[in-house]
PDB file of C-alpha atoms and ligand atoms in Angstrom:
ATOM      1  CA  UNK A   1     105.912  70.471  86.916  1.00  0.00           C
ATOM      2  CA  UNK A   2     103.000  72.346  85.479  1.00  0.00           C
ATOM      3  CA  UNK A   3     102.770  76.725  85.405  1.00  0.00           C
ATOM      4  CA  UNK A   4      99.732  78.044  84.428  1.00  0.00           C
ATOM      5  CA  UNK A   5      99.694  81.801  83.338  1.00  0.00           C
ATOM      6  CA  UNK A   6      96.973  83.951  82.328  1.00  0.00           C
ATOM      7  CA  UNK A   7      97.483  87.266  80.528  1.00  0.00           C
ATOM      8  CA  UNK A   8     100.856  85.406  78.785  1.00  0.00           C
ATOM      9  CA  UNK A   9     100.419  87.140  75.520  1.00  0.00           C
ATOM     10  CA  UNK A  10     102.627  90.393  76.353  1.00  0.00           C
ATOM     11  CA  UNK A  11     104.239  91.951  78.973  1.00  0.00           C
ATOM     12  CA  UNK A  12     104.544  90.851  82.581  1.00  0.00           C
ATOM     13  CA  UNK A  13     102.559  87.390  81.899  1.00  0.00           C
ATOM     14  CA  UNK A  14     104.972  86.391  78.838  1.00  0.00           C
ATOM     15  CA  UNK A  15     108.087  87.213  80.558  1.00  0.00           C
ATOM     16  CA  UNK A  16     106.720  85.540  83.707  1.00  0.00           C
ATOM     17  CA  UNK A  17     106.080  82.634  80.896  1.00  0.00           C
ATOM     18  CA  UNK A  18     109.971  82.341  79.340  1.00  0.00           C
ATOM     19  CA  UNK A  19     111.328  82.575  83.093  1.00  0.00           C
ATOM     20  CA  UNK A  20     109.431  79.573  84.180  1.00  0.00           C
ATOM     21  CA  UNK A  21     109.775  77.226  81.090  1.00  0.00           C
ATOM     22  CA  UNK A  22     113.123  78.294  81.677  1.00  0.00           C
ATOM     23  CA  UNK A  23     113.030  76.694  85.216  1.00  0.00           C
ATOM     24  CA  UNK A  24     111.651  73.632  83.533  1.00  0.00           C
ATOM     25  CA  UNK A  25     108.171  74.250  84.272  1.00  0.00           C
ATOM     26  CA  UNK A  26     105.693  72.780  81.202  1.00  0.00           C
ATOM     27  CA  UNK A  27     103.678  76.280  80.611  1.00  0.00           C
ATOM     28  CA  UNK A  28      99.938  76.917  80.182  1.00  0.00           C
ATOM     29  CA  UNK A  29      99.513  80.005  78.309  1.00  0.00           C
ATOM     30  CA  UNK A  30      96.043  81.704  78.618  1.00  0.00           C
ATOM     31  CA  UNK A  31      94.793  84.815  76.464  1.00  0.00           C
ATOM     32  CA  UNK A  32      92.851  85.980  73.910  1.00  0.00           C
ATOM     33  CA  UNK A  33      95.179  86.315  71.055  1.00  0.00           C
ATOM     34  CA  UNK A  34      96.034  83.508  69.948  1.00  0.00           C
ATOM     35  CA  UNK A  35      98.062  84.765  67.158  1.00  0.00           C
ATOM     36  CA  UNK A  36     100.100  86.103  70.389  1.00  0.00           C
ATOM     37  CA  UNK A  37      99.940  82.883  72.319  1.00  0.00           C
ATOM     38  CA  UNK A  38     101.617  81.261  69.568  1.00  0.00           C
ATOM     39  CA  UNK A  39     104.802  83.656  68.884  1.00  0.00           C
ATOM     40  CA  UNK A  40     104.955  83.687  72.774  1.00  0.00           C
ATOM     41  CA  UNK A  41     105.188  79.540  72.586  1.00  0.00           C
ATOM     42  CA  UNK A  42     107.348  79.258  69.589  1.00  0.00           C
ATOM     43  CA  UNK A  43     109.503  81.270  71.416  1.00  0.00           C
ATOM     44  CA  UNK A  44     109.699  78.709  74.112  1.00  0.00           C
ATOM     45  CA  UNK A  45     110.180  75.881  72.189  1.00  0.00           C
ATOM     46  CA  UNK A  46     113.025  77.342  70.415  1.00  0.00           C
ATOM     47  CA  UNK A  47     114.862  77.819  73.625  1.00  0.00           C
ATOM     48  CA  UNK A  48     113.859  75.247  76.226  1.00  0.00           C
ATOM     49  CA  UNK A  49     112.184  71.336  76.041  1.00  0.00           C
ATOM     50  CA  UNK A  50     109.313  71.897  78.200  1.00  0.00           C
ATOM     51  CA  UNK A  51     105.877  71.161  77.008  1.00  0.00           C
ATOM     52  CA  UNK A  52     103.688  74.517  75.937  1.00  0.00           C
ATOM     53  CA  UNK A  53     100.143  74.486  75.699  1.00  0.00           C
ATOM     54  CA  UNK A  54      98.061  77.702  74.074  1.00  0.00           C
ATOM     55  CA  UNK A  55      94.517  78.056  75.654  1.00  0.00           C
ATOM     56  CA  UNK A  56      93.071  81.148  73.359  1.00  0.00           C
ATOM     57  CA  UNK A  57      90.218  81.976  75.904  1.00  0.00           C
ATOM     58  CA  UNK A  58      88.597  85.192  76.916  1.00  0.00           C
ATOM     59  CA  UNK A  59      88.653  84.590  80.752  1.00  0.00           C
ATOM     60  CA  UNK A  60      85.778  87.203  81.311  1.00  0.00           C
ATOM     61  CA  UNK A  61      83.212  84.908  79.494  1.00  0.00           C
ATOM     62  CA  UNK A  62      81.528  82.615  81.783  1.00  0.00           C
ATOM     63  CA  UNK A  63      82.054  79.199  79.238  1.00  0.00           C
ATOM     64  CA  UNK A  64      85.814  80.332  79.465  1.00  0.00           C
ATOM     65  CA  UNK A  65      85.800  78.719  83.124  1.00  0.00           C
ATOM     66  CA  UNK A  66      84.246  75.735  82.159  1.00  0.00           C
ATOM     67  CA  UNK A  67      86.947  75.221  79.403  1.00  0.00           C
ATOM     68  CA  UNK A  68      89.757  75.799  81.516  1.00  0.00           C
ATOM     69  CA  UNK A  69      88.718  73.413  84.742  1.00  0.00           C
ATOM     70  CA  UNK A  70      88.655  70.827  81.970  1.00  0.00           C
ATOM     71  CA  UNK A  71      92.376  71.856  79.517  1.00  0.00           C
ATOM     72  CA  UNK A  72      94.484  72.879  82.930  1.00  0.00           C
ATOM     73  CA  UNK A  73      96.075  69.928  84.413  1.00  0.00           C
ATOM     74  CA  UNK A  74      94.703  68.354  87.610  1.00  0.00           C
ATOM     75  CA  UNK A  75      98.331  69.357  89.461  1.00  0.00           C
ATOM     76  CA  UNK A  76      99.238  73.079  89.338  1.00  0.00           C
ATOM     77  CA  UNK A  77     102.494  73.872  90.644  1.00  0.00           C
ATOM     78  CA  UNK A  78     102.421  77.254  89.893  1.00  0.00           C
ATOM     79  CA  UNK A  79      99.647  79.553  89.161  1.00  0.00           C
ATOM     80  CA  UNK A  80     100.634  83.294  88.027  1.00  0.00           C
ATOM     81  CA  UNK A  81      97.467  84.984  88.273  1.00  0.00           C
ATOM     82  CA  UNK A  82      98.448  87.880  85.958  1.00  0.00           C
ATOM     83  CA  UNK A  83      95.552  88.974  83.187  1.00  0.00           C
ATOM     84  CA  UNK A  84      94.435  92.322  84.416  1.00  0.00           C
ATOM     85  CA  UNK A  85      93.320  95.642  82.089  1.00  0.00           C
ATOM     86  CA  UNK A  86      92.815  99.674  83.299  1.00  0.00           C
ATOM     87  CA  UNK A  87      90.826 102.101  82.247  1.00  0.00           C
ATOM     88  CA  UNK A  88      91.890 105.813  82.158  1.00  0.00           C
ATOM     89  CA  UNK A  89      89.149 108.290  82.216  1.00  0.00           C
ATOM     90  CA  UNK A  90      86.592 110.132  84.016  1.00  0.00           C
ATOM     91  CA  UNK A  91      84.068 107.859  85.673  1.00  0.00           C
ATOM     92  CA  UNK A  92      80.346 110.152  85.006  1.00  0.00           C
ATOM     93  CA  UNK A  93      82.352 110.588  81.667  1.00  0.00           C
ATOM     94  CA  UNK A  94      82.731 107.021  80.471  1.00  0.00           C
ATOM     95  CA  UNK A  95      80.435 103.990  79.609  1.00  0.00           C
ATOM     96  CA  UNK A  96      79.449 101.387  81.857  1.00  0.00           C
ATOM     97  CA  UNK A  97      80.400  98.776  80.181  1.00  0.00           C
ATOM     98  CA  UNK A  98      84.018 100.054  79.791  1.00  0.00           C
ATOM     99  CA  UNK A  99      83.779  99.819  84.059  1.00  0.00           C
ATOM    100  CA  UNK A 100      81.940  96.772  83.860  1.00  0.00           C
ATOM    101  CA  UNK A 101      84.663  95.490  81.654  1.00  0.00           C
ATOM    102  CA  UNK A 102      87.606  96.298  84.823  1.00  0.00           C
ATOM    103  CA  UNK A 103      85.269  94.696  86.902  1.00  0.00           C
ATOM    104  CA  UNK A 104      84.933  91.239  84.875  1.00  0.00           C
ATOM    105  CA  UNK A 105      88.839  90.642  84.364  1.00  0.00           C
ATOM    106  CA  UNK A 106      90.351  92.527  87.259  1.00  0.00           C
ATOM    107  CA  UNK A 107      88.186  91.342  90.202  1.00  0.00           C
ATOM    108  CA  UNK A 108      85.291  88.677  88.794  1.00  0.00           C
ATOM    109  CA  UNK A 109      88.134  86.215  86.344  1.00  0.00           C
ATOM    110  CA  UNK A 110      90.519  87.177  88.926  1.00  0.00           C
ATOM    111  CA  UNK A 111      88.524  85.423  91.873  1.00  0.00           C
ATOM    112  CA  UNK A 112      86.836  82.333  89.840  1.00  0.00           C
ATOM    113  CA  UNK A 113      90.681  81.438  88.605  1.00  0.00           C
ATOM    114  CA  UNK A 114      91.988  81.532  91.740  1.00  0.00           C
ATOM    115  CA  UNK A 115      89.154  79.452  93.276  1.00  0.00           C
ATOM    116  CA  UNK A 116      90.083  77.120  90.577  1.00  0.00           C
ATOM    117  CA  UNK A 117      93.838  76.893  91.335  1.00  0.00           C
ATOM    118  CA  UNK A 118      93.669  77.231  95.093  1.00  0.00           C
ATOM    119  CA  UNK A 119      91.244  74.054  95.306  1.00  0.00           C
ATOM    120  CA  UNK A 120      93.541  71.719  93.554  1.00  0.00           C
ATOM    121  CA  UNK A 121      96.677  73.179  95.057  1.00  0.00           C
ATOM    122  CA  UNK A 122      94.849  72.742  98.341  1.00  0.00           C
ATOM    123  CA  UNK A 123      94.038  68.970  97.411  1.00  0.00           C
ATOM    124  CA  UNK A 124      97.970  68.136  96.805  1.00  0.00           C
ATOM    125  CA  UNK A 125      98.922  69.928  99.892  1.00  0.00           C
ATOM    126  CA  UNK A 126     101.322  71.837  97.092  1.00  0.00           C
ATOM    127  CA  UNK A 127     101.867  75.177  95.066  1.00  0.00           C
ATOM    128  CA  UNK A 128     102.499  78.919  94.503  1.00  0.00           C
ATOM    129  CA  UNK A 129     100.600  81.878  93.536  1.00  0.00           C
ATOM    130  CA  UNK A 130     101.666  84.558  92.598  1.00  0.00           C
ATOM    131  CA  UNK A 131      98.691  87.526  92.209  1.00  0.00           C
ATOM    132  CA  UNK A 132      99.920  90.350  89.958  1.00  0.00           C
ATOM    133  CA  UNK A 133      98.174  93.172  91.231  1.00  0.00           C
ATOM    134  CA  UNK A 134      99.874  96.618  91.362  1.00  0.00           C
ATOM    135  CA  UNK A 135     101.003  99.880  93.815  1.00  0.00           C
ATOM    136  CA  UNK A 136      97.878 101.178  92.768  1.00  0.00           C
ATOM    137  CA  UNK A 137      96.447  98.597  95.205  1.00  0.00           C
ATOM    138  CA  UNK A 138      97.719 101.283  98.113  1.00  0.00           C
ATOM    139  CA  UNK A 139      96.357 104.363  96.885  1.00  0.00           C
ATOM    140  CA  UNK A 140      92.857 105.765  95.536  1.00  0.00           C
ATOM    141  CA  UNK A 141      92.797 106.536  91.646  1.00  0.00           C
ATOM    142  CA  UNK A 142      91.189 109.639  90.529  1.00  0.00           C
ATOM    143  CA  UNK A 143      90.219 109.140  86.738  1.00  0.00           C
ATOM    144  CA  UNK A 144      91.479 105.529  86.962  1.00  0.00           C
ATOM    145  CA  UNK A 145      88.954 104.636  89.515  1.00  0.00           C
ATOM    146  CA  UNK A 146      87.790 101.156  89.169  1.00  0.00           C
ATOM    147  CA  UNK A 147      91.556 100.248  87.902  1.00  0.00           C
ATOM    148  CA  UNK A 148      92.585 101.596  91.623  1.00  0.00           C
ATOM    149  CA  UNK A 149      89.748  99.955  92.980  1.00  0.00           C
ATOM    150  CA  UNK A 150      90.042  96.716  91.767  1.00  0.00           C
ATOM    151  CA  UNK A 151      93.646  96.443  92.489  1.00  0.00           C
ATOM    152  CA  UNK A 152      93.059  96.515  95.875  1.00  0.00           C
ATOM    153  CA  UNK A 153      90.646  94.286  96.038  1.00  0.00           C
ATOM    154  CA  UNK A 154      93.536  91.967  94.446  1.00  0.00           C
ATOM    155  CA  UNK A 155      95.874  92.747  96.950  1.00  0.00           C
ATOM    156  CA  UNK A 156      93.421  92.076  99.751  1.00  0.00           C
ATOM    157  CA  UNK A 157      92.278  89.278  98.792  1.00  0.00           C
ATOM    158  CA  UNK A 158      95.653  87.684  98.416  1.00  0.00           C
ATOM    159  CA  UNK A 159      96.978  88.174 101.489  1.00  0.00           C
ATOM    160  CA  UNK A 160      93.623  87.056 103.440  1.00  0.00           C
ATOM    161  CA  UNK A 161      94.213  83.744 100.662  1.00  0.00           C
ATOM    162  CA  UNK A 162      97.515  83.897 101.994  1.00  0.00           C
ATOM    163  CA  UNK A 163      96.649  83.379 105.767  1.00  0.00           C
ATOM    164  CA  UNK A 164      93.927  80.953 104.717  1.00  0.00           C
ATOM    165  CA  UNK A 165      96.324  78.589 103.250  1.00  0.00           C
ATOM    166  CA  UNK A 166      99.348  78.588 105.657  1.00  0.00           C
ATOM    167  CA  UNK A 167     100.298  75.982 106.771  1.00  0.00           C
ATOM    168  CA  UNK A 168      98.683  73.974 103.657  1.00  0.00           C
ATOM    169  CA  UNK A 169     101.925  73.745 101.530  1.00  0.00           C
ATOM    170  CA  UNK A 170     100.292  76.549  99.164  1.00  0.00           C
ATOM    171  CA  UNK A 171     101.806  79.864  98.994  1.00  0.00           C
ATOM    172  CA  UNK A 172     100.414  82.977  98.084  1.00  0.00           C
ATOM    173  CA  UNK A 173     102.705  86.202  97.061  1.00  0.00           C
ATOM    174  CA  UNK A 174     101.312  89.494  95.634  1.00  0.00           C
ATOM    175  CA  UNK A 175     103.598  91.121  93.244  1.00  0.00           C
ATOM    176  CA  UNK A 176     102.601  95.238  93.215  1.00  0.00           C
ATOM    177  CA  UNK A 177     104.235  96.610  90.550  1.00  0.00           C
ATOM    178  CA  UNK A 178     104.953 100.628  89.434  1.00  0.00           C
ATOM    179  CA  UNK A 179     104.580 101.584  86.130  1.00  0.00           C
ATOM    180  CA  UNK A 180     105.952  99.117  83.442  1.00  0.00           C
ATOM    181  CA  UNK A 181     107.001  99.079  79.600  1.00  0.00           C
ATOM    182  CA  UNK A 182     104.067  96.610  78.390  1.00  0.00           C
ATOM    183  CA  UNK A 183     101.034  96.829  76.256  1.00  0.00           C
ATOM    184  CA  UNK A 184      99.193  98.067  79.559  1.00  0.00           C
ATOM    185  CA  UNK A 185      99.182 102.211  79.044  1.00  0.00           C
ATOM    186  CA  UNK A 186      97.997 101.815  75.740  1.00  0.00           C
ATOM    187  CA  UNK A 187      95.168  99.270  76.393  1.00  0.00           C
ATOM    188  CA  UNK A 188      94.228 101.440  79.016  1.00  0.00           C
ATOM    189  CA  UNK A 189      94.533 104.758  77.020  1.00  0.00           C
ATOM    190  CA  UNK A 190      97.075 106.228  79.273  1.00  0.00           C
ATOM    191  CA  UNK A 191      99.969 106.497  77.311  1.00  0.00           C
ATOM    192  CA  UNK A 192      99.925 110.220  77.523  1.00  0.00           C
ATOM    193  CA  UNK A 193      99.300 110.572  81.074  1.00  0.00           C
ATOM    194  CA  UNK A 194     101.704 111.598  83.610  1.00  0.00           C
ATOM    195  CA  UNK A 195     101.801 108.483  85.070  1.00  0.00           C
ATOM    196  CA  UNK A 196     103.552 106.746  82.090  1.00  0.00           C
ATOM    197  CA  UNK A 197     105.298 109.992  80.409  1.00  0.00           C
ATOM    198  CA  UNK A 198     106.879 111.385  83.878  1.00  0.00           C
ATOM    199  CA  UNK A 199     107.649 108.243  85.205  1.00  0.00           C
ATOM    200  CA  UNK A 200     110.321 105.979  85.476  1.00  0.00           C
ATOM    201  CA  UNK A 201     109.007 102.779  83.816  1.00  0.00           C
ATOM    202  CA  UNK A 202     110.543  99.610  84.669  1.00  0.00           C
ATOM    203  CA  UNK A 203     111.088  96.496  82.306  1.00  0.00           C
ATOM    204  CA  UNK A 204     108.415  93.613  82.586  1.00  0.00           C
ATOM    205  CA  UNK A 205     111.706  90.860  82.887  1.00  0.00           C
ATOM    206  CA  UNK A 206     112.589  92.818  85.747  1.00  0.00           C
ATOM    207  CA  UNK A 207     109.291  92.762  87.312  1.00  0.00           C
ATOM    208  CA  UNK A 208     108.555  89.662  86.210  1.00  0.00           C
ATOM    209  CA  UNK A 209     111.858  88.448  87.472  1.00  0.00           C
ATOM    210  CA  UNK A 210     111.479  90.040  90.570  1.00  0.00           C
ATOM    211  CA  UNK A 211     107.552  88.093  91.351  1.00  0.00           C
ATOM    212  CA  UNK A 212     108.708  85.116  90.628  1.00  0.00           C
ATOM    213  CA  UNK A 213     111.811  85.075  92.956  1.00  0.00           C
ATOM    214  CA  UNK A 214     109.619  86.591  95.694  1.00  0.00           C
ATOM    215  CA  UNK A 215     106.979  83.657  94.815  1.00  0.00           C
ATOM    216  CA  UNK A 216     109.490  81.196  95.283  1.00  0.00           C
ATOM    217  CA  UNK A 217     110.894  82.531  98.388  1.00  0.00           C
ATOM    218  CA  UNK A 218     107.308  82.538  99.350  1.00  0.00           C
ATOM    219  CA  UNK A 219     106.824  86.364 100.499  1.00  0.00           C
ATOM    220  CA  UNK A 220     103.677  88.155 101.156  1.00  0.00           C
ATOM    221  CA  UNK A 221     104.488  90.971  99.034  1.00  0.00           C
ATOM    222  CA  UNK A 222     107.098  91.818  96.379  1.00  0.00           C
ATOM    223  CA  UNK A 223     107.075  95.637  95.171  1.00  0.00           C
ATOM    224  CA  UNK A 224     109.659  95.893  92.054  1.00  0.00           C
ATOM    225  CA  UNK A 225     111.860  99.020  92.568  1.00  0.00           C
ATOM    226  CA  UNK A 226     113.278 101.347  94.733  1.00  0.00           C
ATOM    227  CA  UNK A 227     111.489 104.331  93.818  1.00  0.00           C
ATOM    228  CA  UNK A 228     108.260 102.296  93.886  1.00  0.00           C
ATOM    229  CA  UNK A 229     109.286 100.703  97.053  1.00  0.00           C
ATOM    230  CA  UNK A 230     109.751 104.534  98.264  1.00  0.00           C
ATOM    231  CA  UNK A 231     106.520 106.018  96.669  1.00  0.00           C
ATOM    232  CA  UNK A 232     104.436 103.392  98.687  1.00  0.00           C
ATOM    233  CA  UNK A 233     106.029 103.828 101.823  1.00  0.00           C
ATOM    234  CA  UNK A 234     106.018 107.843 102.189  1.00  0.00           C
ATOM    235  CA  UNK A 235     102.689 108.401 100.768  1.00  0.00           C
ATOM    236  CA  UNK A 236     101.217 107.182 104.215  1.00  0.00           C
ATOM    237  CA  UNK A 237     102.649 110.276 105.621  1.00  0.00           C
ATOM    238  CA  UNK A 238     100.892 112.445 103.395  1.00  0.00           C
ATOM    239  CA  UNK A 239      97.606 114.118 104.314  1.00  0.00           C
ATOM    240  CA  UNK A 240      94.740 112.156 102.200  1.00  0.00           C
ATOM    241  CA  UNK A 241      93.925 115.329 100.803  1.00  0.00           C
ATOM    242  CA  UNK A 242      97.088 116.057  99.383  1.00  0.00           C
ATOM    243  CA  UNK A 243      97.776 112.329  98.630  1.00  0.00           C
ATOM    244  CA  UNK A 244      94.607 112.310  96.257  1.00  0.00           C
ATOM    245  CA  UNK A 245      95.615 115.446  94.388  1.00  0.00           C
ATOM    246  CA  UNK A 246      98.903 113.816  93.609  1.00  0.00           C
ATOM    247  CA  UNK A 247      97.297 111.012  91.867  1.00  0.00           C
ATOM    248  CA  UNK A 248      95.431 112.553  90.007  1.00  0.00           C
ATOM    249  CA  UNK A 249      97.570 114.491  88.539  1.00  0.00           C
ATOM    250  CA  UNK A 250      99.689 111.775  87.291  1.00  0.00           C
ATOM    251  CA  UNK A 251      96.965 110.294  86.014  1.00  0.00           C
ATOM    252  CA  UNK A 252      95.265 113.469  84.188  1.00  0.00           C
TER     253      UNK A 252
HETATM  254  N1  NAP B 301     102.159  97.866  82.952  1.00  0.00           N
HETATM  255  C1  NAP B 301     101.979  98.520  84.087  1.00  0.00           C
HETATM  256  O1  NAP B 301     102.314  99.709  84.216  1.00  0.00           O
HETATM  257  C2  NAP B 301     101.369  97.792  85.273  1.00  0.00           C
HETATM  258  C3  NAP B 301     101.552  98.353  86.547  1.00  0.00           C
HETATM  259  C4  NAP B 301     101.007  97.693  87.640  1.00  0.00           C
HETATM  260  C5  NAP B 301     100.310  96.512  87.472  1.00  0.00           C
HETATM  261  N2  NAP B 301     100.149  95.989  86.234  1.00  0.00           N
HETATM  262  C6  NAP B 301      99.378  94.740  86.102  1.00  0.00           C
HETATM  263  O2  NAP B 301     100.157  93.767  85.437  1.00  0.00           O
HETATM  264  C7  NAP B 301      99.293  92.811  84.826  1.00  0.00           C
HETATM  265  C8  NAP B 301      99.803  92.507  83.428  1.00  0.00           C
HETATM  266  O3  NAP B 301      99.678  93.658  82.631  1.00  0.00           O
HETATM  267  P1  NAP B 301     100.852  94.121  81.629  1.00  0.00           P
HETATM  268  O4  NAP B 301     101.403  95.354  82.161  1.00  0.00           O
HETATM  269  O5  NAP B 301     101.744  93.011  81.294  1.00  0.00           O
HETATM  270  O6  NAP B 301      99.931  94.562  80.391  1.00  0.00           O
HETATM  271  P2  NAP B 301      99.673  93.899  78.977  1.00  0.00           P
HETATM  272  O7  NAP B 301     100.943  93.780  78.212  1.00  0.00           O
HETATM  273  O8  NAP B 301      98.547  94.695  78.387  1.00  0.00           O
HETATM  274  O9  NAP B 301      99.164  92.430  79.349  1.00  0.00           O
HETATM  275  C9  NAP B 301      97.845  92.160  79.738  1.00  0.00           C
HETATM  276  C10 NAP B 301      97.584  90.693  79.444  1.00  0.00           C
HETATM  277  O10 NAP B 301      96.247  90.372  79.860  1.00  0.00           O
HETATM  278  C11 NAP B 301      95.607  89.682  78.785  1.00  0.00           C
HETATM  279  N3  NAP B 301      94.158  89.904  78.831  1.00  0.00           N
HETATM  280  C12 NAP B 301      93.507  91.090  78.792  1.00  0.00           C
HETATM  281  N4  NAP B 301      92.176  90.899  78.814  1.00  0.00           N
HETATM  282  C13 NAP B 301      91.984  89.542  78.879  1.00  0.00           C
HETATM  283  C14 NAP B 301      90.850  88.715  78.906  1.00  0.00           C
HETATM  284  N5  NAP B 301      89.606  89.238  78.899  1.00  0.00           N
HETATM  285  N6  NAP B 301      91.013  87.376  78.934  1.00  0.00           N
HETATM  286  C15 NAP B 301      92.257  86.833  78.930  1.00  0.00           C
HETATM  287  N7  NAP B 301      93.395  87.574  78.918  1.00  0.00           N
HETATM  288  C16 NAP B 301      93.252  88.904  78.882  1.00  0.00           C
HETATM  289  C17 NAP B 301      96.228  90.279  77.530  1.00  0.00           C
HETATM  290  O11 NAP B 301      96.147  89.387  76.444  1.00  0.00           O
HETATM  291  P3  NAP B 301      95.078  89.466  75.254  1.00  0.00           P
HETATM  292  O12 NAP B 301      94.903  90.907  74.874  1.00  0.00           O
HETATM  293  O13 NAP B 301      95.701  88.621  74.192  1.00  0.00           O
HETATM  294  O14 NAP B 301      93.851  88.844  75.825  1.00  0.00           O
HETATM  295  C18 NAP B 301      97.683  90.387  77.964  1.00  0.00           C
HETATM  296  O15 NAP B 301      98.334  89.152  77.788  1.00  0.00           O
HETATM  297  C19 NAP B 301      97.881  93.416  84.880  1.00  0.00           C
HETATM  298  O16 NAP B 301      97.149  92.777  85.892  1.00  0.00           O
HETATM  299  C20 NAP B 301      98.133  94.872  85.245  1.00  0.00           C
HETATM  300  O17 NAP B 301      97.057  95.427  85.966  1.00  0.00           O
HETATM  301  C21 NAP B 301     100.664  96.598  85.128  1.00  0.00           C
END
């Protein structure tokens, strides 16, 4: 049984990555550190017999897609569509290319990666995906914009993939989590926002934990904790107005 993970060098993609070589699953581990890669696969090996491959690929550049429809194997039994990046700042106040960048990852590698997996899983009549998008996916994002943004186009997208494939064997689940302990904040420059200094942040096992299970049990959605759970569910009470000052705030 092959797993295929992308964004396995930290966080919610390498604790997605020791869960499922735990299961047994032989793990493809995609990134661009490979320095990363390899602590993440020695850690594997020490534990657990399953094969572990290290594909050190930036998944934004086009030849990256090329490389990986040849080194992933022809059955995928599990894809974890995970690699993902924000951006915390004012829009009119930033570079493009920092947008462009959210763009490329979150939404462009995103979409080509699941084309890739959803065609072969499609072929064996076989498979789950898991899409690791986030509760930002539900709201708008002042000064994390394009993060927001692109989120949502993840969630979207997998549960229109979703419908698409049932009744195919292939199963699609879209794991929204809150904020999380990972590399993420600081990638994004947002360690000293509300969001991530206010906030209770959850463990990536847990949300890792917590995808996978819901993957397996082959839900739509699976939002990691209860005061995520609640912070999705009563901000469509509140007036938009008030709702977008909220955000922004804990983003500022
Ligand atoms: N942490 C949170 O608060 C939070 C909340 C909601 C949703 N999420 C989502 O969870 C997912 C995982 O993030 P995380 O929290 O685990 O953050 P993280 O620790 O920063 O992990 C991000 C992963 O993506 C990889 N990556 C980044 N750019 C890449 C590229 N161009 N090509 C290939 N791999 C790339 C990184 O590896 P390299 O740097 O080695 O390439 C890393 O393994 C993301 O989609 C994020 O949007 C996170």
């Amino acid at each position: 049984m092959n797993a295929v993970i992308t964004g396995a060098s930290s966080g919610i993609g390498e604790e997605c990555a020791y869960i499922l070589a735990q299961k047994g699953y032989d793990v493809y581990l995609i990134a661009r550190r490979k320095s990363e890669l390899l602590r993440v696969a020695k850690h594997i090996r020490s534990l657990n017999t399953v094969h572990v491959f290290v594909i050190p690929a930036d998944i934004t550049k086009k030849k990256s897609y090329a490389l990986l429809e040849q080194q992933l194997p022809k059955k995928i039994d599990v894809f974890i569509n995970n690699a993902g990046k924000g951006f915390l700042g004012s829009f009119t106040d930033s570079t493009l290319s920092s947008q462009e960048k959210i763009v490329s990852l979150n939404i462009t590698a995103f979409l080509k990666l699941s084309y890739l997996v959803a065609q072969r899983m499609r072929k064996q009549s076989s498979g789950f995906i898991l899409h690791v998008s986030s509760i930002a996916s539900f709201f708008p994002g002042p000064f994390m914009a394009s993060y927001y943004a692109s989120k949502a186009f993840g969630s979207s997208f997998s549960d229109s993939l979703r419908e698409e494939l049932r009744g195919t064997g292939v199963s699609v689940t879209c794991l929204c989590p809150g904020p999380t302990s990972t590399g993420f904040a600081q990638a994004a420059h947002a360690e000293g926002s509300a969001l991530f200094t206010r906030s209770p942040l959850m463990s990536p096992y847990i949300v890792a934990y917590a995808g996978i299970r819901g993957m397996f049990s082959r839900r739509r959605r699976v939002i990691p904790g209860l005061h995520n759970k609640l912070s999705v569910f009563f901000s469509r009470f509140l007036p938009h107005g008030l709702l977008f000052r909220i955000v922004r705030r804990l983003n500022q």
